[in-house]
């Protein structure tokens, strides 16, 4: 390719890899020498092939360099390219000025760098695509096994309900026939506990299977008020102080039955684990900082100082490692409550201050 063809090809073009157009980029190096004899005559030697710079223009640049007596080397601009020059005197006493095109050298380095970046990004994208496909194939059996597990829990729960209902009915019949005893009472209590466990497991299984709940505008204040009235008799029966502070007409995006279950879980947990003759409180208000609905349910719990609260929402977690029946429950209520809060795109946390344990739920409000 000649320089003329290169000029026509690169005219007003810029390549993403090669960079700005430069007709001389077809050459690896471009250099020439100007010899100045004792008679101050300038002779161009080592002239590059297809060199198009005007001789008069070169002579002007040489004169400009010679006028700078103290400068033995430097850089000049010639034909849209930077040329580094150096002056030395040969054995015949003639001055030699050697010119080297540095624009080409730097351009080749930048071209290599841009090419490396482009290849790197291309390889990264290809690797990401392969990783996504491979991870999808690898995780598919796990996802299918998890889905089958959830289906089994739901189906097994429904199958277990029938024999439990029969056991409960037979026990009640025995009591009606005058055979009530400590054993029949204990059987009824354990049957009720198993029924609650199965209901929780079925609810968790359904949530995992569907993964979606139809959300709508719900009056959280009314739900909290209703739940508080339902638990007030339980609090009195257990001789617990029950305090309520509920701000009116706070609306959130949720599902009514699920939100009611959420509030009931925390109130039931509070009355179960509250210290004897202790205090249970429920506070609902709008947060002044972010305008979110803040629901705080607290109860006295003197033994809560040295508890690891980071595991409180783990499924089947019980702080009582002996698994005795002193406190009824299976360790899945709080786990389900956390999942419900996340379904409503809310946040939940637990805090402990001054012998009081508090569950704080934050939900976005609607106008």
PDB file of C-alpha atoms in Angstrom, residues 61-226:
ATOM      1  CA  UNK A  61      12.129  23.364  10.795  1.00  0.00           C
ATOM      2  CA  UNK A  62      15.925  22.819  10.590  1.00  0.00           C
ATOM      3  CA  UNK A  63      16.562  26.583  10.739  1.00  0.00           C
ATOM      4  CA  UNK A  64      14.216  26.808  13.706  1.00  0.00           C
ATOM      5  CA  UNK A  65      16.175  24.080  15.484  1.00  0.00           C
ATOM      6  CA  UNK A  66      19.583  25.637  14.700  1.00  0.00           C
ATOM      7  CA  UNK A  67      18.431  28.982  16.071  1.00  0.00           C
ATOM      8  CA  UNK A  68      17.926  27.274  19.429  1.00  0.00           C
ATOM      9  CA  UNK A  69      21.647  26.890  20.027  1.00  0.00           C
ATOM     10  CA  UNK A  70      21.345  25.316  23.432  1.00  0.00           C
ATOM     11  CA  UNK A  71      18.854  22.631  22.356  1.00  0.00           C
ATOM     12  CA  UNK A  72      20.652  19.490  21.110  1.00  0.00           C
ATOM     13  CA  UNK A  73      17.463  17.420  21.122  1.00  0.00           C
ATOM     14  CA  UNK A  74      13.723  17.967  21.264  1.00  0.00           C
ATOM     15  CA  UNK A  75      10.427  17.435  19.446  1.00  0.00           C
ATOM     16  CA  UNK A  76       8.920  19.215  16.459  1.00  0.00           C
ATOM     17  CA  UNK A  77       5.575  18.953  14.633  1.00  0.00           C
ATOM     18  CA  UNK A  78       5.834  17.876  10.986  1.00  0.00           C
ATOM     19  CA  UNK A  79       3.062  16.730   8.651  1.00  0.00           C
ATOM     20  CA  UNK A  80       0.589  16.055  11.522  1.00  0.00           C
ATOM     21  CA  UNK A  81       3.184  13.916  13.318  1.00  0.00           C
ATOM     22  CA  UNK A  82       5.595  14.473  16.184  1.00  0.00           C
ATOM     23  CA  UNK A  83       9.267  13.954  15.325  1.00  0.00           C
ATOM     24  CA  UNK A  84      11.969  13.648  17.976  1.00  0.00           C
ATOM     25  CA  UNK A  85      15.305  15.078  16.806  1.00  0.00           C
ATOM     26  CA  UNK A  86      18.904  14.954  18.014  1.00  0.00           C
ATOM     27  CA  UNK A  87      21.919  16.976  16.801  1.00  0.00           C
ATOM     28  CA  UNK A  88      25.459  15.580  16.597  1.00  0.00           C
ATOM     29  CA  UNK A  89      28.673  16.377  14.635  1.00  0.00           C
ATOM     30  CA  UNK A  90      30.192  13.649  12.494  1.00  0.00           C
ATOM     31  CA  UNK A  91      33.864  12.926  11.817  1.00  0.00           C
ATOM     32  CA  UNK A  92      33.895  15.358   8.865  1.00  0.00           C
ATOM     33  CA  UNK A  93      32.756  18.262  11.040  1.00  0.00           C
ATOM     34  CA  UNK A  94      29.261  18.273   9.546  1.00  0.00           C
ATOM     35  CA  UNK A  95      26.182  18.726  11.695  1.00  0.00           C
ATOM     36  CA  UNK A  96      23.670  15.889  11.509  1.00  0.00           C
ATOM     37  CA  UNK A  97      20.074  16.203  12.675  1.00  0.00           C
ATOM     38  CA  UNK A  98      18.296  12.848  12.986  1.00  0.00           C
ATOM     39  CA  UNK A  99      14.489  12.882  13.026  1.00  0.00           C
ATOM     40  CA  UNK A 100      12.338   9.960  14.310  1.00  0.00           C
ATOM     41  CA  UNK A 101       8.522   9.799  14.096  1.00  0.00           C
ATOM     42  CA  UNK A 102       7.424   9.239  17.715  1.00  0.00           C
ATOM     43  CA  UNK A 103       3.716   9.525  16.911  1.00  0.00           C
ATOM     44  CA  UNK A 104       3.838   6.123  15.217  1.00  0.00           C
ATOM     45  CA  UNK A 105       5.655   4.538  18.166  1.00  0.00           C
ATOM     46  CA  UNK A 106       3.147   5.837  20.701  1.00  0.00           C
ATOM     47  CA  UNK A 107       0.232   5.035  18.378  1.00  0.00           C
ATOM     48  CA  UNK A 108       1.345   1.409  18.115  1.00  0.00           C
ATOM     49  CA  UNK A 109       1.537   1.172  21.924  1.00  0.00           C
ATOM     50  CA  UNK A 110      -1.935   2.670  22.343  1.00  0.00           C
ATOM     51  CA  UNK A 111      -3.281   0.348  19.638  1.00  0.00           C
ATOM     52  CA  UNK A 112      -1.913  -2.652  21.529  1.00  0.00           C
ATOM     53  CA  UNK A 113      -3.459  -1.380  24.778  1.00  0.00           C
ATOM     54  CA  UNK A 114      -6.881  -0.760  23.187  1.00  0.00           C
ATOM     55  CA  UNK A 115      -6.796  -4.184  21.550  1.00  0.00           C
ATOM     56  CA  UNK A 116      -5.934  -5.836  24.875  1.00  0.00           C
ATOM     57  CA  UNK A 117      -8.824  -4.026  26.631  1.00  0.00           C
ATOM     58  CA  UNK A 118     -11.267  -4.983  23.865  1.00  0.00           C
ATOM     59  CA  UNK A 119     -10.185  -8.629  23.969  1.00  0.00           C
ATOM     60  CA  UNK A 120     -10.382  -8.593  27.769  1.00  0.00           C
ATOM     61  CA  UNK A 121     -13.964  -7.266  27.757  1.00  0.00           C
ATOM     62  CA  UNK A 122     -14.938  -9.754  25.065  1.00  0.00           C
ATOM     63  CA  UNK A 123     -13.470 -12.645  27.048  1.00  0.00           C
ATOM     64  CA  UNK A 124     -15.209 -11.404  30.208  1.00  0.00           C
ATOM     65  CA  UNK A 125     -18.599 -11.277  28.478  1.00  0.00           C
ATOM     66  CA  UNK A 126     -18.127 -14.748  26.984  1.00  0.00           C
ATOM     67  CA  UNK A 127     -17.049 -16.099  30.390  1.00  0.00           C
ATOM     68  CA  UNK A 128     -20.081 -14.489  32.078  1.00  0.00           C
ATOM     69  CA  UNK A 129     -22.455 -16.047  29.524  1.00  0.00           C
ATOM     70  CA  UNK A 130     -20.865 -19.477  29.955  1.00  0.00           C
ATOM     71  CA  UNK A 131     -20.983 -19.088  33.758  1.00  0.00           C
ATOM     72  CA  UNK A 132     -24.683 -18.136  33.707  1.00  0.00           C
ATOM     73  CA  UNK A 133     -25.570 -21.107  31.508  1.00  0.00           C
ATOM     74  CA  UNK A 134     -23.429 -23.533  33.527  1.00  0.00           C
ATOM     75  CA  UNK A 135     -24.715 -22.299  36.909  1.00  0.00           C
ATOM     76  CA  UNK A 136     -28.296 -22.584  35.664  1.00  0.00           C
ATOM     77  CA  UNK A 137     -27.728 -26.189  34.663  1.00  0.00           C
ATOM     78  CA  UNK A 138     -25.921 -26.948  37.929  1.00  0.00           C
ATOM     79  CA  UNK A 139     -28.579 -25.440  40.201  1.00  0.00           C
ATOM     80  CA  UNK A 140     -31.584 -26.912  38.357  1.00  0.00           C
ATOM     81  CA  UNK A 141     -31.501 -30.283  40.235  1.00  0.00           C
ATOM     82  CA  UNK A 142     -31.221 -28.424  43.558  1.00  0.00           C
ATOM     83  CA  UNK A 143     -34.167 -26.180  42.700  1.00  0.00           C
ATOM     84  CA  UNK A 144     -36.248 -29.162  41.625  1.00  0.00           C
ATOM     85  CA  UNK A 145     -35.382 -31.050  44.829  1.00  0.00           C
ATOM     86  CA  UNK A 146     -36.310 -28.001  46.924  1.00  0.00           C
ATOM     87  CA  UNK A 147     -39.611 -27.641  45.081  1.00  0.00           C
ATOM     88  CA  UNK A 148     -40.421 -31.332  45.624  1.00  0.00           C
ATOM     89  CA  UNK A 149     -39.546 -30.934  49.301  1.00  0.00           C
ATOM     90  CA  UNK A 150     -42.007 -28.069  49.658  1.00  0.00           C
ATOM     91  CA  UNK A 151     -44.700 -30.067  47.876  1.00  0.00           C
ATOM     92  CA  UNK A 152     -44.045 -33.018  50.191  1.00  0.00           C
ATOM     93  CA  UNK A 153     -44.373 -30.815  53.292  1.00  0.00           C
ATOM     94  CA  UNK A 154     -47.686 -29.422  52.052  1.00  0.00           C
ATOM     95  CA  UNK A 155     -49.088 -32.807  51.020  1.00  0.00           C
ATOM     96  CA  UNK A 156     -47.885 -34.578  54.182  1.00  0.00           C
ATOM     97  CA  UNK A 157     -49.372 -31.805  56.314  1.00  0.00           C
ATOM     98  CA  UNK A 158     -52.788 -32.267  54.761  1.00  0.00           C
ATOM     99  CA  UNK A 159     -52.564 -36.060  55.200  1.00  0.00           C
ATOM    100  CA  UNK A 160     -51.640 -35.691  58.887  1.00  0.00           C
ATOM    101  CA  UNK A 161     -54.595 -33.435  59.629  1.00  0.00           C
ATOM    102  CA  UNK A 162     -57.123 -36.275  59.245  1.00  0.00           C
ATOM    103  CA  UNK A 163     -55.697 -38.689  61.886  1.00  0.00           C
ATOM    104  CA  UNK A 164     -55.116 -35.769  64.264  1.00  0.00           C
ATOM    105  CA  UNK A 165     -58.738 -34.708  63.890  1.00  0.00           C
ATOM    106  CA  UNK A 166     -59.853 -38.282  64.644  1.00  0.00           C
ATOM    107  CA  UNK A 167     -57.600 -38.496  67.735  1.00  0.00           C
ATOM    108  CA  UNK A 168     -58.943 -35.162  68.994  1.00  0.00           C
ATOM    109  CA  UNK A 169     -62.562 -36.197  68.397  1.00  0.00           C
ATOM    110  CA  UNK A 170     -62.087 -39.585  70.158  1.00  0.00           C
ATOM    111  CA  UNK A 171     -60.447 -37.876  73.129  1.00  0.00           C
ATOM    112  CA  UNK A 172     -63.324 -35.421  73.465  1.00  0.00           C
ATOM    113  CA  UNK A 173     -65.789 -38.309  73.251  1.00  0.00           C
ATOM    114  CA  UNK A 174     -63.969 -40.091  76.079  1.00  0.00           C
ATOM    115  CA  UNK A 175     -64.281 -36.960  78.205  1.00  0.00           C
ATOM    116  CA  UNK A 176     -67.982 -36.637  77.391  1.00  0.00           C
ATOM    117  CA  UNK A 177     -68.485 -40.251  78.567  1.00  0.00           C
ATOM    118  CA  UNK A 178     -67.012 -39.314  81.926  1.00  0.00           C
ATOM    119  CA  UNK A 179     -63.511 -40.658  81.351  1.00  0.00           C
ATOM    120  CA  UNK A 180     -61.736 -37.290  81.602  1.00  0.00           C
ATOM    121  CA  UNK A 181     -58.309 -37.625  83.166  1.00  0.00           C
ATOM    122  CA  UNK A 182     -54.816 -36.188  83.096  1.00  0.00           C
ATOM    123  CA  UNK A 183     -54.014 -38.452  80.130  1.00  0.00           C
ATOM    124  CA  UNK A 184     -56.922 -37.250  77.976  1.00  0.00           C
ATOM    125  CA  UNK A 185     -56.067 -33.628  78.802  1.00  0.00           C
ATOM    126  CA  UNK A 186     -52.419 -34.175  77.824  1.00  0.00           C
ATOM    127  CA  UNK A 187     -53.484 -35.915  74.610  1.00  0.00           C
ATOM    128  CA  UNK A 188     -55.634 -32.910  73.641  1.00  0.00           C
ATOM    129  CA  UNK A 189     -52.787 -30.475  74.348  1.00  0.00           C
ATOM    130  CA  UNK A 190     -50.290 -32.439  72.261  1.00  0.00           C
ATOM    131  CA  UNK A 191     -52.829 -32.842  69.457  1.00  0.00           C
ATOM    132  CA  UNK A 192     -53.341 -29.077  69.442  1.00  0.00           C
ATOM    133  CA  UNK A 193     -49.574 -28.491  69.317  1.00  0.00           C
ATOM    134  CA  UNK A 194     -49.176 -30.871  66.383  1.00  0.00           C
ATOM    135  CA  UNK A 195     -52.062 -29.179  64.567  1.00  0.00           C
ATOM    136  CA  UNK A 196     -50.397 -25.775  65.007  1.00  0.00           C
ATOM    137  CA  UNK A 197     -47.075 -27.187  63.769  1.00  0.00           C
ATOM    138  CA  UNK A 198     -48.718 -28.679  60.668  1.00  0.00           C
ATOM    139  CA  UNK A 199     -50.528 -25.409  59.925  1.00  0.00           C
ATOM    140  CA  UNK A 200     -47.243 -23.495  60.146  1.00  0.00           C
ATOM    141  CA  UNK A 201     -45.471 -26.002  57.908  1.00  0.00           C
ATOM    142  CA  UNK A 202     -48.251 -25.852  55.311  1.00  0.00           C
ATOM    143  CA  UNK A 203     -48.158 -22.038  55.362  1.00  0.00           C
ATOM    144  CA  UNK A 204     -44.374 -22.034  54.874  1.00  0.00           C
ATOM    145  CA  UNK A 205     -44.661 -24.579  52.072  1.00  0.00           C
ATOM    146  CA  UNK A 206     -47.273 -22.520  50.252  1.00  0.00           C
ATOM    147  CA  UNK A 207     -45.194 -19.360  50.564  1.00  0.00           C
ATOM    148  CA  UNK A 208     -42.146 -21.144  49.132  1.00  0.00           C
ATOM    149  CA  UNK A 209     -44.150 -22.665  46.282  1.00  0.00           C
ATOM    150  CA  UNK A 210     -45.983 -19.543  45.118  1.00  0.00           C
ATOM    151  CA  UNK A 211     -43.389 -16.937  46.092  1.00  0.00           C
ATOM    152  CA  UNK A 212     -45.918 -14.210  45.399  1.00  0.00           C
ATOM    153  CA  UNK A 213     -48.745 -12.589  47.350  1.00  0.00           C
ATOM    154  CA  UNK A 214     -51.252 -10.155  45.834  1.00  0.00           C
ATOM    155  CA  UNK A 215     -50.572  -6.851  47.610  1.00  0.00           C
ATOM    156  CA  UNK A 216     -53.144  -4.091  48.098  1.00  0.00           C
ATOM    157  CA  UNK A 217     -53.766  -1.029  50.257  1.00  0.00           C
ATOM    158  CA  UNK A 218     -54.429  -2.239  53.820  1.00  0.00           C
ATOM    159  CA  UNK A 219     -55.243  -0.303  56.992  1.00  0.00           C
ATOM    160  CA  UNK A 220     -52.531  -1.570  59.342  1.00  0.00           C
ATOM    161  CA  UNK A 221     -53.948   0.412  62.287  1.00  0.00           C
ATOM    162  CA  UNK A 222     -57.241  -1.511  62.208  1.00  0.00           C
ATOM    163  CA  UNK A 223     -55.475  -4.874  61.991  1.00  0.00           C
ATOM    164  CA  UNK A 224     -53.234  -4.056  64.978  1.00  0.00           C
ATOM    165  CA  UNK A 225     -56.225  -2.806  66.993  1.00  0.00           C
ATOM    166  CA  UNK A 226     -58.203  -5.982  66.226  1.00  0.00           C
TER     167      UNK A 226
END
